[in-house]
Short mmCIF file of C-alpha atoms and ligand atoms in Angstrom, two decimals:
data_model
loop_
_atom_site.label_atom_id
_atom_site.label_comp_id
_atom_site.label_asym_id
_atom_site.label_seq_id
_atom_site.Cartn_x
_atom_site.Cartn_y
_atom_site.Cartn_z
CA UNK A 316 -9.97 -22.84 29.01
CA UNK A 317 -6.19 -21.27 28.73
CA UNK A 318 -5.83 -17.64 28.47
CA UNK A 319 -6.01 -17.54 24.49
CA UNK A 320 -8.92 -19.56 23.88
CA UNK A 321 -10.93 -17.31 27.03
CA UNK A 322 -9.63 -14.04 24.91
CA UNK A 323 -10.84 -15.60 21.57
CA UNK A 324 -14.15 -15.87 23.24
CA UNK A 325 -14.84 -13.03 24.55
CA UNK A 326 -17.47 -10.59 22.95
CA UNK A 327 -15.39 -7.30 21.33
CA UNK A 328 -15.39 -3.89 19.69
CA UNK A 329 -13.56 -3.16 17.32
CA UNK A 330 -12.89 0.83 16.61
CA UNK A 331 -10.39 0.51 13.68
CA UNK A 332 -11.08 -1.17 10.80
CA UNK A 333 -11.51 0.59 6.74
CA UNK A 334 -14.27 -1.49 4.76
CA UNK A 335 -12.00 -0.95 2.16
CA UNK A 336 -9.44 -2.67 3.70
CA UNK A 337 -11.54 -5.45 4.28
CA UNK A 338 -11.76 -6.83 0.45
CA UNK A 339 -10.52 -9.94 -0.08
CA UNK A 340 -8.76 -10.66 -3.51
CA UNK A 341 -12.28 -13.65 -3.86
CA UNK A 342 -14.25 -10.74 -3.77
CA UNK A 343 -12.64 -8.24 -5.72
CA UNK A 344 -11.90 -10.81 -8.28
CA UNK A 345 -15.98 -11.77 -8.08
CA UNK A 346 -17.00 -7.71 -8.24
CA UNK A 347 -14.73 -7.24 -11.47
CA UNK A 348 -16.62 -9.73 -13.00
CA UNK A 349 -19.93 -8.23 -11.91
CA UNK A 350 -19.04 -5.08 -12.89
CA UNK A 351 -17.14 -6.07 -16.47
CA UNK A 352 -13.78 -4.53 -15.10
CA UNK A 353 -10.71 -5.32 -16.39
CA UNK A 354 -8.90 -5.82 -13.15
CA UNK A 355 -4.98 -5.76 -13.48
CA UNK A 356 -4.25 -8.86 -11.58
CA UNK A 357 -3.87 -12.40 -13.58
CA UNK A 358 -5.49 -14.60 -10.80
CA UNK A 359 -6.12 -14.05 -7.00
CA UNK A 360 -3.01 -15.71 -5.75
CA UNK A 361 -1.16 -13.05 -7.99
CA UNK A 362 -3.18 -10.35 -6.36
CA UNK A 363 -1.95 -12.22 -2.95
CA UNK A 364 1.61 -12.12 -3.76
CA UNK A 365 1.52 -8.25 -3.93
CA UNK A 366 0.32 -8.25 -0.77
CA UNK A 367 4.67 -7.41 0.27
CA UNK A 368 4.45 -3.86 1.66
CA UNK A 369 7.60 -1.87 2.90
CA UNK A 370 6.05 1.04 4.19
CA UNK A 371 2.46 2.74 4.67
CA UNK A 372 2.77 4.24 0.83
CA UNK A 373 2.87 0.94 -0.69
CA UNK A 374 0.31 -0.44 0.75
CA UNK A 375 -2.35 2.37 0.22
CA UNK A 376 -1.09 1.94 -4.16
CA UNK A 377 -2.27 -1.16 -4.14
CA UNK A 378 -5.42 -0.62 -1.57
CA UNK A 379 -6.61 2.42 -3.38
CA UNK A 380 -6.10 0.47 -6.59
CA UNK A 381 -8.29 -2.33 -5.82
CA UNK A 382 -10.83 -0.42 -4.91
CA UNK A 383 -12.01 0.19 -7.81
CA UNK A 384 -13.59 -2.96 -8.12
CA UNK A 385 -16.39 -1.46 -5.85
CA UNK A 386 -18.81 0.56 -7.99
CA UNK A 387 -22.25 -0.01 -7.02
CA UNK A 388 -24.79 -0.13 -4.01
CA UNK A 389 -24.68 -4.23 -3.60
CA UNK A 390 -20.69 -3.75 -4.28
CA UNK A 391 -20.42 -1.77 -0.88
CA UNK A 392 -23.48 -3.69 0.61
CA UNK A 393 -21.45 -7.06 -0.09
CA UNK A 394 -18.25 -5.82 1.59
CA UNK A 395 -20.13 -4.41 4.84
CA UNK A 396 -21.29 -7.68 5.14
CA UNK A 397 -18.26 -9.90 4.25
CA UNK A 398 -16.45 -8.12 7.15
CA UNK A 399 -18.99 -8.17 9.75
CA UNK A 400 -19.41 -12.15 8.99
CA UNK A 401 -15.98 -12.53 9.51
CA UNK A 402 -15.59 -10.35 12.20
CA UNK A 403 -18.78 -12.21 14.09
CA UNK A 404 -16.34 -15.38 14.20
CA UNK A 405 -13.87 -13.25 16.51
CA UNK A 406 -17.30 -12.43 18.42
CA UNK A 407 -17.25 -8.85 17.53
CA UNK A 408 -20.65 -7.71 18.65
CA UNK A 409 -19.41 -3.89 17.78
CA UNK A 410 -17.49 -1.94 14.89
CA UNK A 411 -16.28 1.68 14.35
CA UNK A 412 -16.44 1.23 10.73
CA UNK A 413 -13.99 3.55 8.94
CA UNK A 414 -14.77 4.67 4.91
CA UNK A 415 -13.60 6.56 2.67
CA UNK A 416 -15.64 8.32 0.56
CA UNK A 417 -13.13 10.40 -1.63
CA UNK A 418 -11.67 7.19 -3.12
CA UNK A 419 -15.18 6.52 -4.28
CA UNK A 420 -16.34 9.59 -5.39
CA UNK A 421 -13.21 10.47 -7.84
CA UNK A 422 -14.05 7.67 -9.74
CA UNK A 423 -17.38 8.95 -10.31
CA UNK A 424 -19.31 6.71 -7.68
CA UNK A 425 -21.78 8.71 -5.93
CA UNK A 426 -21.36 9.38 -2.04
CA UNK A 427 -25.29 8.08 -1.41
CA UNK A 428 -24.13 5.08 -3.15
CA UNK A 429 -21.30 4.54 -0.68
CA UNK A 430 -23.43 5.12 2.04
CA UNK A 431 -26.41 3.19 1.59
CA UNK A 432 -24.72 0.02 0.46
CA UNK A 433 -22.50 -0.07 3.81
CA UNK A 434 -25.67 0.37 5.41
CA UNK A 435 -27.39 -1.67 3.70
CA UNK A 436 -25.05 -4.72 5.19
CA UNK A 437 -24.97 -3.29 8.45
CA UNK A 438 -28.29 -3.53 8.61
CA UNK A 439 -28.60 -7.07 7.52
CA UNK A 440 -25.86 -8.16 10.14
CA UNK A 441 -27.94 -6.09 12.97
CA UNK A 442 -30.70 -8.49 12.00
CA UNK A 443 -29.27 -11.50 11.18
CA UNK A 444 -26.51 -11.33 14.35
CA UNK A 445 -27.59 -8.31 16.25
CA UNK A 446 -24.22 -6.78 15.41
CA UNK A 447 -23.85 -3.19 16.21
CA UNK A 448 -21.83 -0.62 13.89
CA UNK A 449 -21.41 2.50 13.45
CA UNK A 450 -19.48 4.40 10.37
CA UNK A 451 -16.96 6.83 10.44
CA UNK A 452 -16.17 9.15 7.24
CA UNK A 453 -12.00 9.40 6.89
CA UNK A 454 -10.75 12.25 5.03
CA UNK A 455 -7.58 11.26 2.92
CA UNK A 456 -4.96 13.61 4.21
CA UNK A 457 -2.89 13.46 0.91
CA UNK A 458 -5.18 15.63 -0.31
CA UNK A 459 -6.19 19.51 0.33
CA UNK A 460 -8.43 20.52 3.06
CA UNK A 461 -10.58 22.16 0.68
CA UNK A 462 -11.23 18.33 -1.04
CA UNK A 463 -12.41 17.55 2.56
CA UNK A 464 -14.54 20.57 2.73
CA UNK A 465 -15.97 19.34 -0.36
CA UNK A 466 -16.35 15.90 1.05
CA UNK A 467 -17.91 17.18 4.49
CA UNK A 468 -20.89 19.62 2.27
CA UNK A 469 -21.58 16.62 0.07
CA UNK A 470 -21.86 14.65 3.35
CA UNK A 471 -24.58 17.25 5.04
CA UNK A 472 -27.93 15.99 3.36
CA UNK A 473 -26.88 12.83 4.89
CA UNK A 474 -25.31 13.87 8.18
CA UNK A 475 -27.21 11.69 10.55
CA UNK A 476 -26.42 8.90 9.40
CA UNK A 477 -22.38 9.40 9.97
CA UNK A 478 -21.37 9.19 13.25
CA UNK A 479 -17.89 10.65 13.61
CA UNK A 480 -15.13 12.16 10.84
CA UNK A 481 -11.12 10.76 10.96
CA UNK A 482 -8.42 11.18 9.22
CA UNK A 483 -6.37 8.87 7.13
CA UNK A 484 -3.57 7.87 3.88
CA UNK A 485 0.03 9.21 3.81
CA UNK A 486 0.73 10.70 7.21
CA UNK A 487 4.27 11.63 6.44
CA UNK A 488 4.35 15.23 5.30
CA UNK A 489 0.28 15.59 5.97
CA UNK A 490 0.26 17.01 9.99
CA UNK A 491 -3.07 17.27 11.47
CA UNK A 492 -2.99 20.60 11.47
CA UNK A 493 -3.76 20.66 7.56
CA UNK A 494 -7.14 19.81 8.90
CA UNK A 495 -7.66 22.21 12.01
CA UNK A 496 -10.68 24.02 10.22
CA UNK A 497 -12.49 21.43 8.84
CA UNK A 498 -12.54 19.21 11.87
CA UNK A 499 -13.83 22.10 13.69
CA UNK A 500 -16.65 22.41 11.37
CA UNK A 501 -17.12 18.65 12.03
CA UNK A 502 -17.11 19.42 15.40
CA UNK A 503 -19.52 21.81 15.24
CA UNK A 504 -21.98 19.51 13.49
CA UNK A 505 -21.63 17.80 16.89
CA UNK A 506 -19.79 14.72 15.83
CA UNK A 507 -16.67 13.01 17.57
CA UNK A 508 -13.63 13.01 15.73
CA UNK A 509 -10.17 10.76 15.49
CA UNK A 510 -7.05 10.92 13.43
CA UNK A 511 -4.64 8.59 12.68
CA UNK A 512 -1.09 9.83 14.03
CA UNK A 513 1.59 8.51 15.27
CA UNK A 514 1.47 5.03 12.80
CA UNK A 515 4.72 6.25 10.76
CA UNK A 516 4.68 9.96 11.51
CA UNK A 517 6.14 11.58 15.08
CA UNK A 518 4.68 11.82 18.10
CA UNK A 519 4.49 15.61 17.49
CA UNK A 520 1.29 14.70 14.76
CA UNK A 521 -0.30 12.81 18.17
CA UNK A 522 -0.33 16.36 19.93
CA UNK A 523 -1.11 17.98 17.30
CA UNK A 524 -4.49 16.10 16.58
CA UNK A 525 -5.16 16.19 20.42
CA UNK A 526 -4.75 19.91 20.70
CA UNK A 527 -5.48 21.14 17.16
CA UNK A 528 -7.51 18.48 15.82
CA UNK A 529 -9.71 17.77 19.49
CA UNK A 530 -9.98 14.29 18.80
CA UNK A 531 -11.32 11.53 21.17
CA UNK A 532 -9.20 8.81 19.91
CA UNK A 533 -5.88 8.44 18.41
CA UNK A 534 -5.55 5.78 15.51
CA UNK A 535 -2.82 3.84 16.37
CA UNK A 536 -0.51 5.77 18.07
CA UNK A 537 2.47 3.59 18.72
CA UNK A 538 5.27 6.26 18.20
CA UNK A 539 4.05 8.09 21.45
CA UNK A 540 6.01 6.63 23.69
CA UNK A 541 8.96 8.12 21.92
CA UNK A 542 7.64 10.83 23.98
CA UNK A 543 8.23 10.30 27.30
CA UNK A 544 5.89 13.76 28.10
CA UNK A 545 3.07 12.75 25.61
CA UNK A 546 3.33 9.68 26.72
CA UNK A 547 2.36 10.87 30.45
CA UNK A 548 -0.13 12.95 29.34
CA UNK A 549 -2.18 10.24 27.45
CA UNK A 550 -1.51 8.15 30.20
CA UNK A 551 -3.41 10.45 32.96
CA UNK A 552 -5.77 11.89 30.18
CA UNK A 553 -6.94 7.99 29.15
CA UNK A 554 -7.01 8.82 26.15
CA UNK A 555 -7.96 5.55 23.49
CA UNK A 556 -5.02 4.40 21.39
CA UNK A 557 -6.82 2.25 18.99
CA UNK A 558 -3.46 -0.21 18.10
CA UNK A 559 -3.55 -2.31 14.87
CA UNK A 560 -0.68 -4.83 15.71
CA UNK A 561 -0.22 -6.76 12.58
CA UNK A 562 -0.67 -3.91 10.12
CA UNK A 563 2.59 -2.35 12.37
CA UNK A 564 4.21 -5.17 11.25
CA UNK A 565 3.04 -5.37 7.63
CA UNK A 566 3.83 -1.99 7.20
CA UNK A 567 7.20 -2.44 8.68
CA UNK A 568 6.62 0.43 11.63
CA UNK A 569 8.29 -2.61 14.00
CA UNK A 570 10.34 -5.51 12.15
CA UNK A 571 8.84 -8.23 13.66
CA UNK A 572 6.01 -8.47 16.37
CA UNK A 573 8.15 -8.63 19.46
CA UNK A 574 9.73 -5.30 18.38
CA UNK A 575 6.13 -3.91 18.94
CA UNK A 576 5.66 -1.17 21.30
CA UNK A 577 2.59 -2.94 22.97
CA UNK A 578 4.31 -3.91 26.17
CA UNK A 579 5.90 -0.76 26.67
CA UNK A 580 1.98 1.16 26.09
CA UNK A 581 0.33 -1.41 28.43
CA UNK A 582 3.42 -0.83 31.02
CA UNK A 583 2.71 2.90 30.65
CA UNK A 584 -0.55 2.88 31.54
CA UNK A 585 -1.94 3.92 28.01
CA UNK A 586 -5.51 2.90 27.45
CA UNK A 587 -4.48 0.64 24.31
CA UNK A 588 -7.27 -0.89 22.04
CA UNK A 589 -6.61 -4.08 19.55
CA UNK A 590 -7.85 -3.44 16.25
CA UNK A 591 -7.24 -4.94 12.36
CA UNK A 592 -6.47 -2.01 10.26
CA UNK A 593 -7.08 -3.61 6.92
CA UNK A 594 -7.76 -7.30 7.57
CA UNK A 595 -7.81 -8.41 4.14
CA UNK A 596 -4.31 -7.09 3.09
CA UNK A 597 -2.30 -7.42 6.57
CA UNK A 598 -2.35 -11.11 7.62
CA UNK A 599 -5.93 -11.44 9.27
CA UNK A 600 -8.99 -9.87 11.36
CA UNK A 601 -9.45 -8.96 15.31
CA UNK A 602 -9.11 -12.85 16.26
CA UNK A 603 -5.72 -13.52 14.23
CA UNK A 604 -4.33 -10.27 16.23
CA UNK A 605 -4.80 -11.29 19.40
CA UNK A 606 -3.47 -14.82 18.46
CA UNK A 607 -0.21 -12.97 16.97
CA UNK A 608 0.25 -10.71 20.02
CA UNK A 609 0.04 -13.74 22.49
CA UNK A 610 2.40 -15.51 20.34
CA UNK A 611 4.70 -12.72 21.11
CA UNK A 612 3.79 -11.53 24.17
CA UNK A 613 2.30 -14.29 26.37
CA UNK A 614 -0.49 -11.81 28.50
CA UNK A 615 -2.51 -12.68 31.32
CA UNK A 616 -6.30 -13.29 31.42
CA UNK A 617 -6.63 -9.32 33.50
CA UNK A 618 -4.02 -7.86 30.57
CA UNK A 619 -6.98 -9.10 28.20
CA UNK A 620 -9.83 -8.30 29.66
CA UNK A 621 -8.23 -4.55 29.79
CA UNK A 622 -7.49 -4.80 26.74
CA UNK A 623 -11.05 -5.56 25.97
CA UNK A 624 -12.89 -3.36 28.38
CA UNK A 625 -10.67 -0.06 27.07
CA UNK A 626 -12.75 -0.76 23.69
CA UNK A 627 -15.76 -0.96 24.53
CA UNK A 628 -15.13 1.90 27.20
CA UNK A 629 -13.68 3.99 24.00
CA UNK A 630 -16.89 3.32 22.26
CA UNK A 631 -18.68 5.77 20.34
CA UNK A 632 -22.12 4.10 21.83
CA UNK A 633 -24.64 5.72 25.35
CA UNK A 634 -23.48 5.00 28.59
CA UNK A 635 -26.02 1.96 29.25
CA UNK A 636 -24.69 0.01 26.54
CA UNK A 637 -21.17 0.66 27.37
CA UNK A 638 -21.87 -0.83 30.84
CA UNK A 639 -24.23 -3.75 29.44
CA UNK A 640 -21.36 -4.89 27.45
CA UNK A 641 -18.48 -4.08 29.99
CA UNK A 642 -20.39 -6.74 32.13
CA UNK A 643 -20.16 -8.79 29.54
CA UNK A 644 -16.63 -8.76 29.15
CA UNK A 645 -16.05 -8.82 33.29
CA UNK A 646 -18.15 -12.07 33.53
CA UNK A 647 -16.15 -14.01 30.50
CA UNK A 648 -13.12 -12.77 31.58
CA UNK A 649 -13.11 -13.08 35.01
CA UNK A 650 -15.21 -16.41 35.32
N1 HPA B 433 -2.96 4.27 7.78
C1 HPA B 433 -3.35 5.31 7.06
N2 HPA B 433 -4.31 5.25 6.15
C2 HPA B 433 -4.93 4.09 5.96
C3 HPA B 433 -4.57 2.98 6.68
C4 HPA B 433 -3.54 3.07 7.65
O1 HPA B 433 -3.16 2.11 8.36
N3 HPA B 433 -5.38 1.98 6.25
C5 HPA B 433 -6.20 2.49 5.32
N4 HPA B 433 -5.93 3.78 5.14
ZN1 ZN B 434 -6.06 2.64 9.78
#
C-alpha cells in the first residue's frame, strides 16, 4: 500500500469541523422544500458557483445565509448525520463537532432544538457505526460578549450535554480578549475551551487566547509561525493546532496549497492536527485534505501517523480511549 492509500486508511479524529459547514447545496435545496422556504438560489449548481470566496467574510455571508434552511429537530438531526456518513468513508471513528447556536436562535429556532437534533444523529451514527462525537458550542465573535453570556445561561439547563465552548466568525477586529470573562465562566462550569486565532488575524490573537482565553487548543493557527517566540513556545508547550488546509486555501490565507505553512509547523515541531473546516463549502472532507496536502507536500508514512496520533492525543476523550485508539493508529501506520 503507498503512503496515501495507508493514510486514507487509517482510523481518525477530527477536532474541527462546524455542522453548519457541513450542508451540502442537495440538502439545503431538499430542507427548503421541507420547510416551504423560499431559498435565494435558482438551482444547486448556482448555489455551487457561489461557492468563490476571497476572504473569511465572504464565506461566512453566504454560510450564515444558508443556514437558514435548517429550522427544525430532523433539519439538524439530518445534517449530524450527513457529515458523520461522510466522514465514516475517511474512517473517522471521532469528531469535535463545532455549532453554533446564535445563528439558530436569532432566527427564532430554539437552542433545545439545535441540540437534540445534532444529537439525535450522533446518536444514530454511535449505533449504526460506533462513531464517537462530541459537540462544542462556538460563540460568534462578531457579536458582544454579553450575546454570548446570553448564549452560555440559555445553554445551563442543558450543560451536560456540551462538552467544551470556542470561539468563531470574523476574527479581524474581534481579539480574544472580547471574551476573557465569559470563557472564564465557561471555565468555571468545568469545560475545556478553544478559539479560533491565528486563521486571518495575527499571531498576537494566538497569545492572547492562550493567556487570556486559557484554551487547550488553537483553531487553526497557521499565522504563528510569523512569530518566531510564539512559535517556540507552542512548540515546547505542545499545544494542538487543529489546521484546516483547504479552507486556508479557499479562504485565500495562502494562494495556493504549496504556499501553506504546514511544512514550516511540522519542521517546528508544532503539534499540528488535519481538519475540514467547512467540508461542504471548501472543496471536500478529512480524506480530500490529506489527498490535497500530499499532492503538495509528498509526506512520509511517520509524518502521517504524527499527524494522526497528535489528534487523537488532542482529544477531548479519558485517557484509556486515547491510548486504545493511539494503538490503533501505531499498528496501521507502522505495519
Ligand atoms: N473561521 C471562523 N469562523 C468560522 C469558520 C472559520 O474557518 N468556519 C465557520 N465559522
Ligand atoms: Zn473553523
Amino acid at each position: 500500500m503507498d503512503v496515501l492509500q495507508r493514510a486514507l486508511s487509517c482510523p481518525k479524529a477530527e477536532l474541527h469541523v462546524h455542522i453548519e459547514g457541513t450542508l451540502e447545496p442537495e440538502l439545503a435545496f431538499a430542507l427548503a422544500q421541507r420547510n416551504n422556504i423560499d431559498f435565494p438560489h435558482a438551482s444547486i449548481e448556482d448555489l455551487r458557483a457561489a461557492y468563490d470566496f476571497s476572504d473569511l467574510q465572504s464565506f461566512l455571508d453566504l454560510y450564515y445565509a444558508c443556514a437558514d434552511v435548517l429550522r427544525t429537530e430532523a433539519d439538524f438531526s439530518d445534517l449530524m448525520l450527513a457529515y458523520l456518513r461522510r466522514a465514516r468513508e475517511d474512517n473517522v471513528i471521532h469528531a469535535e463537532i463545532f455549532f453554533d447556536p446564535q445563528t439558530h436562535t436569532a432566527r427564532g429556532v430554539a437552542f433545545e432544538t439545535v441540540l437534540n437534533g445534532l444529537e439525535a444523529g450522533a446518536a444514530i451514527a454511535q449505533a449504526e457505526w460506533g462513531m464517537s462525537t462530541r459537540l462544542i458550542l462556538c460563540f460568534l465573535r462578531h457579536l458582544p460578549e454579553e450575546d454570548a453570556f446570553a448564549t452560555l445561561d440559555a445553554t445551563l439547563p442543558f450543560i451536560d450535554r456540551v462538552h467544551g465552548f470556542g470561539l468563531d466568525s470574523s476574527e479581524k477586529g474581534h481579539p480574544p480578549s472580547k471574551f476573557e470573562r465569559v470563557f472564564a465562566r465557561c471555565r468555571e462550569l468545568g469545560k475545556k475551551v478553544v478559539a479560533h486565532a491565528g486563521e486571518e488575524g495575527p499571531p498576537a490573537y494566538i497569545v492572547e487566547a492562550l493567556d487570556v482565553l486559557k484554551v487547550s487548543r488553537i483553531d487553526h493557527g497557521v499565522r504563528a509561525i510569523e512569530d518566531a517566540a510564539l512559535t517556540q513556545r507552542l512548540a515546547h508547550d505542545q499545544i494542538a493546532l487543529t489546521v484546516c488546509p483547504l479552507s486556508n486555501v479557499r479562504l485565500c490565507v495562502f494562494k495556493d496549497m504549496r504556499q501553506h505553512s504546514l511544512p514550516a509547523m511540522l519542521a517546528a515541531g508544532l503539534r499540528v492536527t488535519l481538519n475540514s473546516d467547512d467540508p461542504a463549502y471548501f472543496g471536500g472532507y478529512l480524506g480530500d485534505n490529506i489527498r490535497a496536502v500530499q499532492a503538495a507536500f509528498d509526506l512520509d508514512a511517520e509524518t502521517w501517523c504524527l499527524l494522526f496520533r497528535n489528534s487523537f492525543d488532542a482529544a477531548f476523550v479519558d485517557d484509556e480511549k486515547k491510548a486504545l485508539w493511539l494503538s490503533r493508529v501505531d499498528a496501521h501506520m507502522q505495519p
